[in-house]
Coordinates of C-alpha atoms in Angstrom, one line a residue:
Chain A
X1 CA 188.6 98.5 70.6
X2 CA 186.7 96.8 73.7
X3 CA 186.4 93.5 71.5
X4 CA 190.3 93.6 70.9
X5 CA 191.0 94.6 74.4
X6 CA 188.9 91.3 75.8
X7 CA 190.5 89.3 73.3
X8 CA 193.9 90.6 74.1
X9 CA 193.5 90.2 77.8
X10 CA 192.3 86.5 77.1
X11 CA 195.5 86.0 74.9
X12 CA 192.9 84.7 72.1
X13 CA 194.5 85.4 68.5
X14 CA 192.5 87.3 65.9
X15 CA 192.4 89.4 62.9
X16 CA 191.4 92.7 62.8
X17 CA 189.6 94.1 60.0
X18 CA 189.3 98.0 59.7
X19 CA 186.1 99.1 58.4
X20 CA 185.6 103.0 56.9
X21 CA 182.4 104.5 57.9
X22 CA 182.1 106.5 55.2
X23 CA 182.4 103.6 52.7
X24 CA 181.4 100.5 54.5
X25 CA 182.1 96.9 52.8
X26 CA 179.5 95.1 51.6
X27 CA 180.7 92.4 54.2
X28 CA 179.6 94.8 57.2
X29 CA 176.1 95.4 55.7
X30 CA 175.8 91.7 54.9
X31 CA 176.6 90.7 58.5
X32 CA 175.0 93.5 60.5
X33 CA 172.2 94.7 58.4
X34 CA 170.1 96.0 61.1
X35 CA 172.4 98.5 62.6
X36 CA 175.0 98.7 59.7
X37 CA 178.0 99.3 62.0
X38 CA 181.0 97.8 64.0
X39 CA 181.9 95.9 65.8
X40 CA 181.0 92.6 64.0
X41 CA 182.4 89.9 65.9
X42 CA 183.3 86.7 63.3
X43 CA 183.8 83.4 65.0
X44 CA 183.9 80.2 62.5
X45 CA 180.4 80.3 61.2
X46 CA 179.1 82.3 63.9
X47 CA 178.4 86.3 63.6
X48 CA 177.7 88.2 67.1
X49 CA 177.2 91.8 67.4
X50 CA 177.1 94.8 69.6
X51 CA 180.0 95.4 71.5
X52 CA 178.6 94.5 75.0
X53 CA 176.8 91.1 73.8
X54 CA 180.4 90.2 72.0
X55 CA 182.1 90.9 75.4
X56 CA 179.9 88.4 77.5
X57 CA 179.9 85.8 74.3
X58 CA 183.8 86.4 74.6
X59 CA 184.0 85.8 78.3
X60 CA 181.8 82.5 78.2
X61 CA 183.7 81.2 75.4
X62 CA 187.3 81.8 76.6
X63 CA 187.2 81.3 80.4
X64 CA 191.1 82.1 81.1
X65 CA 191.2 85.9 82.4
X66 CA 187.5 86.1 83.1
X67 CA 186.4 89.7 82.5
X68 CA 182.7 89.6 84.4
X69 CA 183.2 89.2 88.3
X70 CA 181.9 85.6 89.7
X71 CA 179.2 86.9 92.1
X72 CA 176.0 87.6 90.2
X73 CA 175.3 90.9 92.2
X74 CA 178.9 92.3 91.2
X75 CA 178.1 91.3 87.7
X76 CA 174.7 93.0 87.6
X77 CA 176.7 95.8 89.0
X78 CA 179.3 95.8 86.2
X79 CA 176.6 95.5 83.5
X80 CA 174.6 98.4 85.2
X81 CA 177.1 100.7 85.2
X82 CA 178.5 100.1 82.0
X83 CA 175.2 100.8 80.7
X84 CA 175.0 104.0 82.3
X85 CA 178.3 105.1 81.1
X86 CA 177.2 104.1 77.7
X87 CA 173.8 106.0 77.8
X88 CA 174.0 108.6 80.1
X89 CA 177.8 109.7 80.2
X90 CA 179.0 108.8 76.5
X91 CA 176.0 109.9 74.8
X92 CA 175.4 113.5 76.9
X93 CA 179.0 114.3 76.5
X94 CA 179.2 113.7 72.7
X95 CA 175.9 115.4 72.2
X96 CA 177.4 118.7 74.2
X97 CA 180.4 118.6 71.9
X98 CA 178.2 118.2 68.7
X99 CA 175.6 120.7 69.4
X100 CA 175.4 123.9 67.6
X101 CA 173.4 125.5 70.5
X102 CA 175.2 127.1 73.5
X103 CA 172.0 126.2 75.6
X104 CA 171.8 122.6 75.0
X105 CA 175.9 122.2 75.3
X106 CA 175.4 123.1 79.1
X107 CA 172.4 121.2 79.5
X108 CA 174.0 117.5 78.0
X109 CA 177.1 118.5 79.9
X110 CA 175.3 118.6 83.0
X111 CA 173.6 115.1 82.5
X112 CA 177.0 113.5 81.7
X113 CA 178.4 115.1 84.8
X114 CA 175.7 113.9 87.0
X115 CA 176.2 110.3 85.8
X116 CA 180.0 110.5 86.0
X117 CA 179.9 111.6 89.9
X118 CA 178.2 108.2 90.6
X119 CA 180.7 106.4 88.5
X120 CA 183.3 108.3 90.5
X121 CA 181.6 107.0 93.5
X122 CA 181.8 103.4 92.4
X123 CA 185.9 103.9 92.0
X124 CA 185.9 105.7 95.4
X125 CA 184.2 102.6 97.6
X126 CA 186.1 99.8 95.2
X127 CA 189.4 101.5 96.3
X128 CA 191.3 99.7 93.8
X129 CA 193.0 100.3 90.5
X130 CA 190.8 99.3 88.3
X131 CA 186.7 98.7 88.4
X132 CA 187.8 95.0 88.3
X133 CA 189.9 95.3 91.4
X134 CA 193.7 95.0 90.7
X135 CA 193.0 93.9 87.3
X136 CA 191.1 94.8 84.3
X137 CA 187.6 93.6 84.2
X138 CA 184.5 94.1 82.1
X139 CA 183.3 97.6 83.4
X140 CA 186.8 98.6 83.1
X141 CA 186.6 97.4 79.1
X142 CA 183.3 99.0 78.9
X143 CA 184.5 102.5 80.4
X144 CA 187.6 102.3 78.2
X145 CA 187.0 104.4 75.6
X146 CA 187.2 107.2 78.2
X147 CA 191.0 106.9 78.9
X148 CA 191.7 108.2 75.5
X149 CA 188.5 109.8 73.9
X150 CA 188.0 112.3 76.8
X151 CA 190.9 113.8 76.6
X152 CA 190.4 114.5 72.8
X153 CA 186.8 115.6 73.3
X154 CA 188.0 118.0 75.8
X155 CA 190.0 119.6 73.0
X156 CA 187.5 119.4 70.1
X157 CA 184.6 120.7 72.5
X158 CA 186.9 123.4 74.2
X159 CA 185.4 121.8 77.5
X160 CA 186.4 119.9 80.7
X161 CA 184.8 116.5 81.2
X162 CA 186.7 114.9 83.9
X163 CA 188.2 117.9 85.6
X164 CA 190.7 115.9 88.4
X165 CA 189.8 118.0 91.0
X166 CA 186.1 117.3 90.6
X167 CA 186.8 113.4 89.6
X168 CA 190.1 112.3 91.2
X169 CA 189.2 108.7 90.9
X170 CA 188.4 108.9 87.7
X171 CA 191.3 110.6 86.7
X172 CA 193.7 108.3 88.0
X173 CA 191.8 105.3 86.6
X174 CA 192.3 106.6 83.3
X175 CA 195.8 107.1 83.7
X176 CA 195.9 103.4 85.0
X177 CA 194.3 102.1 82.0
X178 CA 195.7 104.1 79.4
X179 CA 199.0 102.8 80.5
X180 CA 198.1 99.1 81.1
X181 CA 200.4 97.1 79.3
X182 CA 197.9 95.3 77.1
X183 CA 196.0 98.4 76.4
X184 CA 198.9 101.0 75.6
X185 CA 200.2 100.1 72.2
X186 CA 196.6 99.7 71.1
X187 CA 195.1 103.0 71.3
X188 CA 194.5 105.2 68.4
X189 CA 196.6 108.1 67.9
X190 CA 195.8 111.1 69.2
X191 CA 196.2 113.4 66.5
X192 CA 194.2 111.4 64.0
X193 CA 191.7 110.9 66.5
X194 CA 191.2 114.8 66.9
X195 CA 190.6 115.3 63.4
X196 CA 188.6 112.5 63.3
X197 CA 186.2 113.8 66.0
X198 CA 186.3 117.4 64.8
X199 CA 185.0 115.9 61.4
X200 CA 182.0 113.8 62.9
X201 CA 181.0 116.3 65.6
X202 CA 180.2 118.7 62.9
X203 CA 178.3 116.5 60.7
X204 CA 176.3 115.1 63.6
X205 CA 175.9 118.9 65.0
X206 CA 174.5 119.8 61.7
X207 CA 172.1 116.8 61.6
X208 CA 170.8 117.7 65.1
X209 CA 170.0 121.4 64.1
X210 CA 168.2 119.8 61.1
X211 CA 166.2 117.5 63.2
X212 CA 165.2 120.3 65.7
X213 CA 163.7 122.1 62.8
X214 CA 161.7 119.1 61.8
Chain B
X1 CA 156.3 92.2 84.2
X2 CA 159.6 90.6 83.0
X3 CA 160.9 90.3 86.7
X4 CA 157.4 88.7 87.8
X5 CA 157.7 86.2 85.0
X6 CA 160.7 85.0 85.5
X7 CA 160.5 84.6 89.2
X8 CA 157.3 82.6 89.0
X9 CA 158.8 80.6 86.0
X10 CA 161.5 79.7 88.5
X11 CA 159.0 79.1 91.6
X12 CA 160.9 81.9 93.3
X13 CA 158.4 83.5 96.1
X14 CA 158.1 87.4 95.9
X15 CA 156.7 90.3 97.1
X16 CA 155.2 92.8 94.5
X17 CA 155.0 96.4 95.6
X18 CA 153.1 98.9 93.0
X19 CA 154.5 102.2 91.8
X20 CA 152.6 105.0 90.6
X21 CA 154.8 106.7 88.1
X22 CA 152.9 109.7 88.9
X23 CA 153.6 109.7 92.3
X24 CA 156.7 107.9 93.0
X25 CA 157.4 106.6 96.6
X26 CA 160.5 108.0 98.4
X27 CA 161.9 104.6 98.3
X28 CA 162.0 104.3 94.6
X29 CA 163.5 107.5 94.4
X30 CA 166.1 106.5 97.0
X31 CA 166.9 103.1 95.4
X32 CA 166.8 104.4 91.7
X33 CA 168.1 107.6 91.5
X34 CA 169.7 107.7 88.2
X35 CA 166.8 106.3 86.1
X36 CA 163.8 107.1 88.8
X37 CA 162.0 104.1 87.1
X38 CA 160.7 100.6 88.1
X39 CA 161.6 97.7 88.2
X40 CA 163.6 97.9 91.0
X41 CA 164.9 94.4 92.3
X42 CA 165.5 93.8 96.0
X43 CA 167.1 90.6 97.4
X44 CA 168.2 90.8 100.9
X45 CA 170.4 93.9 100.8
X46 CA 171.1 94.1 97.4
X47 CA 169.2 96.3 94.8
X48 CA 169.5 95.6 91.1
X49 CA 168.0 97.8 88.6
X50 CA 167.2 97.4 84.5
X51 CA 164.7 94.6 83.7
X52 CA 167.4 93.0 81.3
X53 CA 170.2 93.0 84.2
X54 CA 167.5 91.8 86.6
X55 CA 166.7 88.8 84.6
X56 CA 170.3 87.7 84.2
X57 CA 171.0 88.2 88.1
X58 CA 167.8 85.9 88.5
X59 CA 169.1 83.7 86.4
X60 CA 172.5 83.5 87.9
X61 CA 171.1 83.3 91.3
X62 CA 168.2 80.5 91.1
X63 CA 169.4 77.9 88.7
X64 CA 166.2 76.0 88.4
X65 CA 164.3 76.6 85.2
X66 CA 166.9 78.2 83.4
X67 CA 165.8 81.1 81.1
X68 CA 169.1 82.2 78.9
X69 CA 170.2 79.2 76.7
X70 CA 173.4 77.1 77.6
X71 CA 175.5 78.0 74.7
X72 CA 177.2 81.0 74.5
X73 CA 176.0 82.1 70.8
X74 CA 172.6 81.2 71.6
X75 CA 172.9 83.4 74.5
X76 CA 174.2 86.3 72.5
X77 CA 171.6 85.9 70.0
X78 CA 168.8 86.0 72.9
X79 CA 170.4 89.2 74.5
X80 CA 170.7 90.5 70.7
X81 CA 167.2 90.3 69.5
X82 CA 165.7 91.3 73.2
X83 CA 167.8 94.5 72.6
X84 CA 166.6 94.9 68.9
X85 CA 163.0 94.5 69.9
X86 CA 163.5 97.0 72.8
X87 CA 165.2 99.8 70.8
X88 CA 163.9 99.2 67.2
X89 CA 160.4 97.8 67.6
X90 CA 159.0 98.8 71.2
X91 CA 160.6 102.3 70.8
X92 CA 159.3 103.1 67.2
X93 CA 156.1 101.6 67.6
X94 CA 155.4 103.6 70.8
X95 CA 156.9 107.0 69.0
X96 CA 154.3 106.4 66.1
X97 CA 151.5 106.1 68.5
X98 CA 152.3 109.0 70.5
X99 CA 153.4 111.6 67.7
X100 CA 151.1 114.2 66.6
X101 CA 152.4 114.3 63.1
X102 CA 151.3 112.0 60.8
X103 CA 154.3 111.9 58.8
X104 CA 156.4 111.0 61.8
X105 CA 153.8 108.3 62.5
X106 CA 154.4 106.4 59.2
X107 CA 158.3 106.6 59.6
X108 CA 158.7 105.4 62.9
X109 CA 156.0 102.2 62.0
X110 CA 157.9 101.8 59.3
X111 CA 161.1 101.3 61.3
X112 CA 159.6 99.3 63.9
X113 CA 158.3 96.8 61.1
X114 CA 161.6 96.4 59.4
X115 CA 163.3 95.2 62.8
X116 CA 159.6 93.0 63.4
X117 CA 160.6 91.5 60.0
X118 CA 163.7 90.2 61.4
X119 CA 162.3 88.7 64.7
X120 CA 159.5 87.0 62.4
X121 CA 162.6 85.3 60.5
X122 CA 164.1 84.2 64.3
X123 CA 160.9 82.3 65.3
X124 CA 160.3 80.9 61.4
X125 CA 163.8 79.5 61.7
X126 CA 163.1 78.3 65.1
X127 CA 160.0 76.2 64.4
X128 CA 159.0 76.4 67.5
X129 CA 156.4 77.2 70.2
X130 CA 158.9 79.8 71.9
X131 CA 161.6 81.5 71.0
X132 CA 163.4 79.2 74.1
X133 CA 162.2 76.2 72.1
X134 CA 159.3 74.4 73.7
X135 CA 159.5 76.4 77.0
X136 CA 159.6 80.2 77.6
X137 CA 163.0 81.5 77.9
X138 CA 164.8 84.9 78.2
X139 CA 163.8 86.4 74.5
X140 CA 160.2 85.1 75.7
X141 CA 160.2 87.4 78.6
X142 CA 162.1 90.0 76.9
X143 CA 159.2 90.4 74.0
X144 CA 156.5 89.5 76.4
X145 CA 154.9 92.8 76.5
X146 CA 154.1 92.3 72.9
X147 CA 151.4 89.8 73.6
X148 CA 149.1 92.2 75.6
X149 CA 150.5 95.5 74.4
X150 CA 150.1 95.2 70.9
X151 CA 146.7 94.5 71.0
X152 CA 146.2 97.8 73.3
X153 CA 148.4 100.0 71.0
X154 CA 147.0 99.0 68.0
X155 CA 143.7 100.3 69.3
X156 CA 145.0 103.3 70.9
X157 CA 146.9 104.2 67.5
X158 CA 144.1 103.3 65.2
X159 CA 147.1 101.0 63.5
X160 CA 147.9 97.5 62.8
X161 CA 151.2 96.4 64.2
X162 CA 151.6 92.5 63.9
X163 CA 149.4 91.6 61.0
X164 CA 149.0 88.1 61.1
X165 CA 149.2 87.9 57.4
X166 CA 152.4 89.7 57.0
X167 CA 153.8 88.1 60.5
X168 CA 152.0 84.9 60.8
X169 CA 154.6 83.2 63.3
X170 CA 154.8 86.4 65.6
X171 CA 150.8 86.2 65.7
X172 CA 151.2 82.6 67.0
X173 CA 154.0 83.3 69.2
X174 CA 152.0 86.0 70.8
X175 CA 148.9 83.8 71.4
X176 CA 151.2 81.1 72.7
X177 CA 152.9 83.3 75.1
X178 CA 149.4 85.0 76.5
X179 CA 148.1 81.5 77.2
X180 CA 151.1 80.1 79.2
X181 CA 149.9 78.9 82.4
X182 CA 152.6 81.3 84.4
X183 CA 151.7 84.3 82.3
X184 CA 147.8 84.3 81.8
X185 CA 146.8 85.4 85.2
X186 CA 149.5 87.5 85.6
X187 CA 148.6 90.0 82.6
X188 CA 147.1 93.6 83.4
X189 CA 143.4 94.2 82.6
X190 CA 143.2 95.2 79.2
X191 CA 140.6 98.1 79.8
X192 CA 142.8 99.5 82.3
X193 CA 145.8 99.3 80.0
X194 CA 143.7 101.0 77.1
X195 CA 143.2 104.0 79.3
X196 CA 146.5 104.4 80.5
X197 CA 147.9 104.0 77.4
X198 CA 145.7 106.9 75.7
X199 CA 146.8 109.1 78.6
X200 CA 150.5 108.4 78.5
X201 CA 150.7 108.9 74.8
X202 CA 149.1 112.0 74.7
X203 CA 151.4 113.4 77.3
X204 CA 154.4 111.7 75.5
X205 CA 152.9 113.2 72.0
X206 CA 152.6 116.7 73.6
X207 CA 156.3 116.4 74.7
X208 CA 157.6 115.3 71.3
X209 CA 156.0 118.2 69.6
X210 CA 157.4 120.8 72.2
X211 CA 161.0 119.3 71.7
X212 CA 160.5 119.6 67.9
X213 CA 159.6 123.2 68.6
X214 CA 163.2 123.7 70.5

């Protein structure tokens, strides 16, 4: 979705090819033998992998509507918070939903919350509609998954992740992002996402339990 | 070391402040409350974290001796292989050394090797002294740890990681990197590194075993 959002913001035409993670195409396995996962971005004869790396490539190739800030320090901060959101918030919230062990559930959620607090601070200090200011930028695109996935995860995991009382700015930002004209009609349908998350989280939970047994 | 190498290549003066990971300074904890680790790059009033993000910041701030390639696709590839080396080669080789379980040791090493094969291919295709061509670039700096850590790890873990028969180009590159005038006198002393790795790998191995028990 990040790749699509960036291309749409820049007005670059593209073709979207759906991949079923349960039945990967030979094309995917050929183009991404290391990770065997989407997104894979094909531009002419060039193949680029990993969503954050694709975003930088898109921003360097199509200069209109820049998504990374201009200033080197602001760029560094956008990249840093994107990584924190990915490795700390997303990873821990997801593990919290998947795990079959009650005591792990709380621990993972606590870790996710600690990093979410820092991201809330970034928004509070920025005082604008998006992380990128008045328009969507790199960090908004990187964090965009939260705007539609968190409500689904909260339902699937029977937990509150972004409590609007604890994270008021994040809650408003999620709303702003979801309602942006370029994003609005490109979000996956909620019901399908719930079913998908239920299925995947159960499978991963079982795998996590098996790994713990060694 | 990556940050120092980049600054030295660009001829930027800096002050190096040593941190003892067993006895972290209040300054480190204040500047990097999320990860509590080095490197922390202080530039005037700006603080930048995470070595790959610092490298991009340095390259965007001091334009002389560019370390990232100019072409967007080449830049994407440098970033991609740096990430693979970090998350696949380094992580798995390190786990292989640390684990107390023989069967895990082999599995981790196999994963590290699979990704190392791809990196060997990049060197074979590039046909030059460094990943960056005839001069050191981003990917060389990102992978530079291999040139002095791998021989130490091989000793500590009693294993072969970069066998010159299996990975001839990587072995030659390690030699080229180690002997580069800017790198040569900035490598940590071998004996100290061996002692340090022995200590750390034992501690992590014990923690890995404890986590497996749950």
